[in-house]
Coordinates of C-alpha atoms in Angstrom, one line a residue:
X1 CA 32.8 -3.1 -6.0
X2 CA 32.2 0.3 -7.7
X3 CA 29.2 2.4 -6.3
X4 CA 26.0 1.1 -7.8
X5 CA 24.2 3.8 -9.9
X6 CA 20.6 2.9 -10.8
X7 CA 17.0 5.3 -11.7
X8 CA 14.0 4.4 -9.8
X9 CA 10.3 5.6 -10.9
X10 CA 8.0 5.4 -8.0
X11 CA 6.0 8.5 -7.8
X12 CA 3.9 10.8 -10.5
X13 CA 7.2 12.6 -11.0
X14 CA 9.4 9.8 -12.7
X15 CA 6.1 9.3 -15.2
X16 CA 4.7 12.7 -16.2
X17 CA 7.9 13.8 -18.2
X18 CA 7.2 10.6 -20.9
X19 CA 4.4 9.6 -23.3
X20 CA 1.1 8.0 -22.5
X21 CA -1.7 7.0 -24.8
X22 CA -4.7 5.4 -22.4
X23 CA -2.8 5.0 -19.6
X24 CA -3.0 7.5 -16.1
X25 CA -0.6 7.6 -13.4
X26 CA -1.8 6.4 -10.2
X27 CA -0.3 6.9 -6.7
X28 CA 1.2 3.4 -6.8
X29 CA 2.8 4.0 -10.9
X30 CA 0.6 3.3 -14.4
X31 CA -2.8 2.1 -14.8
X32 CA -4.3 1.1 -18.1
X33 CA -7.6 3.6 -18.4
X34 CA -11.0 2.5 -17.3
X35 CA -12.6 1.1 -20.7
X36 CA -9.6 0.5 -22.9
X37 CA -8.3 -2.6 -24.6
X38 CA -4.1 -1.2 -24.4
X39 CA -2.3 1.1 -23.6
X40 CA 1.5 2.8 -24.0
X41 CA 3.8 4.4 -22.1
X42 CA 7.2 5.7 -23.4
X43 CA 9.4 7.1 -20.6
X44 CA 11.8 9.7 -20.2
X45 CA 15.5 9.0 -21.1
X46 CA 18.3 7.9 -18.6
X47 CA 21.2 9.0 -19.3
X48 CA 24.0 7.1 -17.8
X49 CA 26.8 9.8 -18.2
X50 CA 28.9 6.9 -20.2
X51 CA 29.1 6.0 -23.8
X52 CA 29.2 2.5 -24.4
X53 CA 27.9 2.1 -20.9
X54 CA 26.8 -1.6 -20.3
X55 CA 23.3 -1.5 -18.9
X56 CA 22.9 -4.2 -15.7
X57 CA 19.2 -4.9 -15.2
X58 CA 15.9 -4.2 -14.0
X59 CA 13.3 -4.8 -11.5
X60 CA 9.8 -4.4 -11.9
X61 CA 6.9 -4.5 -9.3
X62 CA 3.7 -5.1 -11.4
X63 CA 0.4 -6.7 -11.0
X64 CA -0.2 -8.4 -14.3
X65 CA -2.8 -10.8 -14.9
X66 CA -0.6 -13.0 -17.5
X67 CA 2.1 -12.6 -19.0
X68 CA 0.0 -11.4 -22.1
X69 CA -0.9 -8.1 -19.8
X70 CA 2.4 -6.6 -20.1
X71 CA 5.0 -6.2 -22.6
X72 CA 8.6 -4.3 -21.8
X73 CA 10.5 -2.8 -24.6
X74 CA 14.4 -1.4 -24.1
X75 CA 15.7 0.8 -26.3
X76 CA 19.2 1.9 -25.9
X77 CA 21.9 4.6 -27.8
X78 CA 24.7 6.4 -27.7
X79 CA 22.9 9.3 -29.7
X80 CA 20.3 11.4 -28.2
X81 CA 19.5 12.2 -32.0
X82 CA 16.9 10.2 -34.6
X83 CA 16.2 11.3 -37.7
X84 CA 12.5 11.1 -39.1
X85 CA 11.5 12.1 -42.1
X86 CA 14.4 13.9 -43.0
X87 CA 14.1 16.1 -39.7
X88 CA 16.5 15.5 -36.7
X89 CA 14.4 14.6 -33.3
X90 CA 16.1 14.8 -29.8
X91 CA 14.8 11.6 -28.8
X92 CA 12.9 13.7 -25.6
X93 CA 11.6 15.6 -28.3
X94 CA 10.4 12.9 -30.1
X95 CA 8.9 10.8 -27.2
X96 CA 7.3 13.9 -26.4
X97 CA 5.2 15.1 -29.3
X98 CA 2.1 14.1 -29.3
X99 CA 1.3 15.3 -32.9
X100 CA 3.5 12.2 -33.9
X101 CA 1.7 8.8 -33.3
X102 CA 2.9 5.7 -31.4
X103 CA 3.4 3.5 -34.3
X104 CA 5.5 5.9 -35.8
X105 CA 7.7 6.6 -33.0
X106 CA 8.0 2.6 -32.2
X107 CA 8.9 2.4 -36.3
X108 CA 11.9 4.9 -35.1
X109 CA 12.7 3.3 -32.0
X110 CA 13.1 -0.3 -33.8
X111 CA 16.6 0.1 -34.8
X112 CA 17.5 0.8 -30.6
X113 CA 15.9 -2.4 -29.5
X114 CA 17.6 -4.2 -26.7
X115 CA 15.1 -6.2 -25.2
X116 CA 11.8 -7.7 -25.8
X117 CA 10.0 -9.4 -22.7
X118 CA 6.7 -10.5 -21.3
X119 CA 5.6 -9.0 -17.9
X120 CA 9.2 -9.0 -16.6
X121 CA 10.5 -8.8 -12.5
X122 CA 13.6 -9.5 -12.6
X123 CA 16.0 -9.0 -16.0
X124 CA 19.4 -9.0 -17.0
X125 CA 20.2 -6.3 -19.7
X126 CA 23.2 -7.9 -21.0
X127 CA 22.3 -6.3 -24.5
X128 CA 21.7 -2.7 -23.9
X129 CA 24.9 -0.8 -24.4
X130 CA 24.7 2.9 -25.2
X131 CA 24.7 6.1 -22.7
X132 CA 20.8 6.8 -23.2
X133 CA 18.3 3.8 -22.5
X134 CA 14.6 4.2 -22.4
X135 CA 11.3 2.0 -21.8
X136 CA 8.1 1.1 -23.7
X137 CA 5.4 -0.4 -22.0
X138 CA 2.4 -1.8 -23.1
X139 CA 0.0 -2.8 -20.9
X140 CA -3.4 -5.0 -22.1
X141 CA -6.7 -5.7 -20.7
X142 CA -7.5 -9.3 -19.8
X143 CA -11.3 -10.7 -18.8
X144 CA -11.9 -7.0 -17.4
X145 CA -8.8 -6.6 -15.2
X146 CA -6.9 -3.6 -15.9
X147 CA -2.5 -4.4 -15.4
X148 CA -0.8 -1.9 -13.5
X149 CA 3.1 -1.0 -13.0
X150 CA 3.7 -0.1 -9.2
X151 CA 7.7 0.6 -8.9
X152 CA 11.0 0.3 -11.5
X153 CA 14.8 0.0 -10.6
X154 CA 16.8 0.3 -13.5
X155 CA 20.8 -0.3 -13.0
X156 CA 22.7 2.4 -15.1
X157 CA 25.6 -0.5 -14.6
X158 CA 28.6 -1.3 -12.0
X159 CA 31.5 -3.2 -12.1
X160 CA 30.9 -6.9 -13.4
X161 CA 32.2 -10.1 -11.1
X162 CA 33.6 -10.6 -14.8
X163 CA 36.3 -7.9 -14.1
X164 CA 38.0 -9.7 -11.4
X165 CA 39.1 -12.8 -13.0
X166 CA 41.8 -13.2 -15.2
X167 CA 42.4 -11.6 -18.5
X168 CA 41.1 -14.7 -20.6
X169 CA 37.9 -15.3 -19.3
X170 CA 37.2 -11.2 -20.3
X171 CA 37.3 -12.1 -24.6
X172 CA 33.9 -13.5 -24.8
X173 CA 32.0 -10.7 -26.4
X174 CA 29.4 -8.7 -26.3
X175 CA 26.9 -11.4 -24.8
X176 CA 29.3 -13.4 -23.4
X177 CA 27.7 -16.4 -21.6
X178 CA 30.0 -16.2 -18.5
X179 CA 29.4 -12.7 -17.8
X180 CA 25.2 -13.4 -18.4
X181 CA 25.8 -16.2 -15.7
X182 CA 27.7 -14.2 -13.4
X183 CA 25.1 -11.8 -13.7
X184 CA 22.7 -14.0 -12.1
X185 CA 24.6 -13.9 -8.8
X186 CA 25.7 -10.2 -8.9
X187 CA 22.1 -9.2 -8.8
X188 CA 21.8 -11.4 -5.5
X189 CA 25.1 -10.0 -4.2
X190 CA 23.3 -6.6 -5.2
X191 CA 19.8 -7.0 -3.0
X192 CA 21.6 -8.7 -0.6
X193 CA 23.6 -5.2 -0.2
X194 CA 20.9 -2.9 -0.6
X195 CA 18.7 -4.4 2.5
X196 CA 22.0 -4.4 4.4
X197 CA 22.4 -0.8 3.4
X198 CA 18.3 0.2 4.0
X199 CA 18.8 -1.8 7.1
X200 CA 18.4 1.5 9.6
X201 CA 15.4 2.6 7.7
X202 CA 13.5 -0.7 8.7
X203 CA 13.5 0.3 12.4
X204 CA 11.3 3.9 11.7
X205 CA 7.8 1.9 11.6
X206 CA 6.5 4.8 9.5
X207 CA 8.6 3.4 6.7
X208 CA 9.6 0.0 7.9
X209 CA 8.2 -2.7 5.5
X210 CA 4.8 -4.3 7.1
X211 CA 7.2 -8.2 7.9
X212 CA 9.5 -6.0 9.5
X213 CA 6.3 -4.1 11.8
X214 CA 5.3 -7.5 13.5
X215 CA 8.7 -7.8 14.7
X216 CA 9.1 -4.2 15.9
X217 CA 5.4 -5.0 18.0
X218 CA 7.1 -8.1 20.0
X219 CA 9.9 -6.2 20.8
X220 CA 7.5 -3.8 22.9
X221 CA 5.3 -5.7 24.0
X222 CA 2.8 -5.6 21.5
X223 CA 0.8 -9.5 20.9
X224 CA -1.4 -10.3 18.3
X225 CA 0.3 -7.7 16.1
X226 CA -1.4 -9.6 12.6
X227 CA -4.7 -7.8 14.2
X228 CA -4.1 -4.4 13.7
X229 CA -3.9 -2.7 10.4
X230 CA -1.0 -1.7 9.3
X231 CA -1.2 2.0 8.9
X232 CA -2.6 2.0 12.5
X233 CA 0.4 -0.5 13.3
X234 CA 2.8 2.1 12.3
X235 CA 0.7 5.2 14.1
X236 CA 0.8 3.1 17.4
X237 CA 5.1 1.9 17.2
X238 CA 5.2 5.5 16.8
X239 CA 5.0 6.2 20.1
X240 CA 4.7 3.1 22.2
X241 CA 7.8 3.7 23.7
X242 CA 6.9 6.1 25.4
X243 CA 3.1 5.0 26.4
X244 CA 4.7 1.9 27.6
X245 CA 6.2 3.9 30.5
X246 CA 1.9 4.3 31.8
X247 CA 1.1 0.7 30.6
X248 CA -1.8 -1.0 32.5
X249 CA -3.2 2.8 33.1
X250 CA -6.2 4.2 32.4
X251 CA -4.5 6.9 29.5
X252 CA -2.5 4.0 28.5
X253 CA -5.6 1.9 27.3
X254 CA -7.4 5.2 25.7
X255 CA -4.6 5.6 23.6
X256 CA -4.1 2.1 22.5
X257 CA -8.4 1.9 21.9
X258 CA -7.3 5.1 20.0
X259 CA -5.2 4.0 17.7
X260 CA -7.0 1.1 17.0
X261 CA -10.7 2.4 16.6
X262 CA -9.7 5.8 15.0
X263 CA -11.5 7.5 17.9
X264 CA -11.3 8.3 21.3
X265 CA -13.2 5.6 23.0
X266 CA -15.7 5.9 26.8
X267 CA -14.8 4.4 29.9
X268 CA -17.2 3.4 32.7
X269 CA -15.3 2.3 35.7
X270 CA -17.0 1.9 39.6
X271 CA -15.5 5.3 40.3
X272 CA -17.8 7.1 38.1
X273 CA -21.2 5.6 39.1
X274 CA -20.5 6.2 43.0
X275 CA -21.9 9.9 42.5
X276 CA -25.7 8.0 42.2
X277 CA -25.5 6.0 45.2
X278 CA -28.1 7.9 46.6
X279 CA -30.6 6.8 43.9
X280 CA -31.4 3.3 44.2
X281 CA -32.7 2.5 41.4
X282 CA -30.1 4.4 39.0
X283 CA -27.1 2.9 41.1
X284 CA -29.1 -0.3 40.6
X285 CA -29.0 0.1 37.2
X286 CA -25.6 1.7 36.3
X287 CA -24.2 -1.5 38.0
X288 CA -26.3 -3.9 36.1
X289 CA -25.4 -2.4 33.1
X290 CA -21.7 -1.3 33.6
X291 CA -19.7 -2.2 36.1
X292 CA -20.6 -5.0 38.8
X293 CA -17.7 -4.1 41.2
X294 CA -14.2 -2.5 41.6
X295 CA -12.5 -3.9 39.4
X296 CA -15.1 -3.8 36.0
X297 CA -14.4 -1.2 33.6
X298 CA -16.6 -0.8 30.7
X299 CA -14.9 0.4 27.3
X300 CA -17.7 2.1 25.5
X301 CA -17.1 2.3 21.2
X302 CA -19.1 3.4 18.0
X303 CA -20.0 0.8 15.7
X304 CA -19.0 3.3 12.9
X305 CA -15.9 2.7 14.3
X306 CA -15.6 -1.0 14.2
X307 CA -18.5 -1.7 11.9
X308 CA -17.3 -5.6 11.1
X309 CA -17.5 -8.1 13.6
X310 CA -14.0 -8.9 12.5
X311 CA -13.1 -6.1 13.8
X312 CA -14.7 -6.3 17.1
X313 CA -13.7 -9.4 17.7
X314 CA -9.8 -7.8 17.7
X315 CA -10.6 -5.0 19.3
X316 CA -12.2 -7.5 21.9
X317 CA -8.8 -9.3 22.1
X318 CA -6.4 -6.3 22.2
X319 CA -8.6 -5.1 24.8
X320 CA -7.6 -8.6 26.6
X321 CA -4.2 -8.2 26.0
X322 CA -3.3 -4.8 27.3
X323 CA -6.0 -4.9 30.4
X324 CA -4.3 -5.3 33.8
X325 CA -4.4 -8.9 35.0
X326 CA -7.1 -8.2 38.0
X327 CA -9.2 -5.7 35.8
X328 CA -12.3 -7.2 34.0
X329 CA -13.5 -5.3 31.0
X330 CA -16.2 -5.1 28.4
X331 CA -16.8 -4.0 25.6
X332 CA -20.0 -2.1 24.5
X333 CA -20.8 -1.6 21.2
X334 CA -22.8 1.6 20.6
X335 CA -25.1 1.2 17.8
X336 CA -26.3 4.7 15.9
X337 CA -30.0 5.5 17.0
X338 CA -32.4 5.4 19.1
X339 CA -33.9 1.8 20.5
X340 CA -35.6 0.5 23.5
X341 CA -33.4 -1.3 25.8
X342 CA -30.1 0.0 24.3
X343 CA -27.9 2.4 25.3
X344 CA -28.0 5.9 23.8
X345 CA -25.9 8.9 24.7
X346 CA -26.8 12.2 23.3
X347 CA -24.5 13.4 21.1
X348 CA -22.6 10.3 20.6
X349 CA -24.5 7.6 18.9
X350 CA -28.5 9.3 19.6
X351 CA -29.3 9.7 16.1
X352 CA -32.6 9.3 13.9
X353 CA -32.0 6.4 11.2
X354 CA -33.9 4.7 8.7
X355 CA -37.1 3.2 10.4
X356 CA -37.1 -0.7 10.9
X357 CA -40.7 -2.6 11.1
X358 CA -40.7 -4.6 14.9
X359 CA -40.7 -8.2 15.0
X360 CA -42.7 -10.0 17.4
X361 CA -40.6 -13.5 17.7
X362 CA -39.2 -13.2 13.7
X363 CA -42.4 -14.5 12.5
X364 CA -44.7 -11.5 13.0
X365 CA -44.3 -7.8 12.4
X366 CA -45.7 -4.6 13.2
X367 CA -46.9 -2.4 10.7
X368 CA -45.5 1.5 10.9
X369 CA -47.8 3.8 11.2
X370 CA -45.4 6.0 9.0
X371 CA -45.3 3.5 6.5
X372 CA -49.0 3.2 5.8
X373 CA -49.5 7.2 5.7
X374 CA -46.8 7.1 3.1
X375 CA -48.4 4.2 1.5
X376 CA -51.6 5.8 1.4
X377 CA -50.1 9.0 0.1
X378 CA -48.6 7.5 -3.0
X379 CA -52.0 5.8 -3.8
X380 CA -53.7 9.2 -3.7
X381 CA -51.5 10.7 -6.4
X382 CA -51.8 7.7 -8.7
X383 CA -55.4 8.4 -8.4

């Protein structure tokens, strides 16, 4: 088979050089606007190279809500000419002038239509012939959710599974039924190429898809892999390799709790506290509240940086998984500010925060003393 030739719009580029009425580009493709019923976007045009080239298809990543949400239109010509009004329009000219409105511009399109569909993914363009093809897209509001268009593939053509059978089954047409149904299996034959082809780009975790990232983590080591994020995911494939080489270490955990948290995380271990053994009651304490023995290590974090107990909980079973076998570790959560019989560290998580009234047993509180001054205050300048 011929080498496939196809356009792809997947970044503000592709979009900017069309027409939009109350649509924006997004970092993802085309949003309708905030507060609008519809929307239109009329793209740039492809140009094949070819006259009387035979368009193949299109593929369409969307989130529609309906097949009401989103409507394609394919125009296609072998003149990059119209004539409005009496005046001759380039057609790049003509999609963009915005002095000319949409209705107007679709009246002058009409002629060029190819195809006609619903919120589309997947679609044969057995109709378009011409060098030049271009796309409409409307997209509607529905019960307050706004469609968006994420990524487009359009095939500029290649050679049809038609072509290789004899000379008789080649006289059906223009929309010749056998070629529409071999069309169906030349677009699997196409993906089925393509991944085959992107096959070395799914083993760089920074652009591997997410399925493929799950795999890569088993492959070094890495369990519970549906736990992490995935931009983390991909931060910590990075450069496992190499962190594997110190695994069940002390800068082998950081890095991992790294990764994870978004922050460099505090370790206690029974080393650290042996410096107070000539205070009692610190060492007493240290122990009580730390490490117990040799082989406890505590693994201090700020709750800013797993503020979910989701995500505690994972961090709590990564820190399982990577931990030496004869290790026992905690994990402290550092909540921000100051409280009585918590731990606070200056400059890490000993901060003022909003005041909280103390309970005696849930059922009765104490009043602030701060509270009633305010309190009082307020009364005063109502008076």
């Amino acid at each position: 088979m011929e080498q496939i030739r196809y356009f792809v719009f997947n970044k503000r580029k592709d979009y900017e050089p069309g027409c939009r009425t109350d649509i924006r580009i997004t970092e993802q493709g085309l949003a309708l606007e905030e507060g609008k019923e519809c929307g239109t976007f009329i793209s740039r045009l492809l140009d094949s190279g070819e006259e009387g080239n035979r368009w193949h298809r299109a593929v369409i990543q969307s989130e529609g809500y309906g097949d009401d949400s989103i409507k394609f239109c394919f125009y296609c010509s072998d003149e990059d000419k119209a004539v409005i009004d009496g005046r001759i329009y380039r057609w790049e000219e003509l999609i963009r002038d915005k002095e000319i409105p949409v209705e107007k511009k679709r009246k002058a399109m009409k002629p060029y239509l190819a195809h006609m569909v619903q919120n589309p993914r997947d679609i044969l363009l057995y109709r378009a012939r011409g060098r030049y093809l271009w796309i409409e897209i409307q997209l509607f509001c529905q019960a307050g959710f706004l469609p968006e268009i994420r990524c487009m593939k359009i095939y500029a053509g290649n050679r049809s599974f038609l072509s290789y059978l004899p000379a008789i089954y080649q006289t059906g047409g223009e929309e010749d039924f056998l070629e529409r149904f071999l069309g169906m299996f030349e677009a699997v034959y196409q993906n089925i190429n393509e991944k085959i082809a992107d096959s070395a780009r799914q083993l760089e975790p920074m652009s591997a898809e997410p399925e493929f990232l799950y795999w890569m983590a088993k492959w070094v080591g890495i369990s519970n892999a549906h736990l992490w994020q995935v931009e983390k995911l991909r931060l910590l494939l990075q450069g496992i390799v190499r962190k594997n080489l110190i695994r069940g270490t002390r800068e082998y955990m950081e890095y991992m709790i790294g990764i994870f948290t978004g922050e460099r995380p505090f370790f206690v271990e029974y080393g650290d506290i042996e410096q107070y053994k000539g205070n009692e009651n610190a060492y007493r304490s240290l122990r009580q509240s730390y490490v117990h023995g040799p082989y406890d290590v505590s693994v201090l974090v700020r709750e800013q940086a797993v503020p979910s107990m989701r995500e505690q909980y994972a961090l709590k079973k990564v820190i399982e998984d990577m931990k030496p076998a004869h290790i026992r570790m905690q994990l402290i959560i550092m909540r921000p500010g100051i409280y009585l019989g918590k731990n606070v560290y200056v400059g890490v998580n000993s901060m003022l925060v909003a005041y909280e009234r103390a309970n005696l047993s849930g059922v009765a509180a104490i009043p602030s003393i701060v509270g009633a001054a305010e309190t009082q205050a307020k009364e005063e300048e109502e008076i």
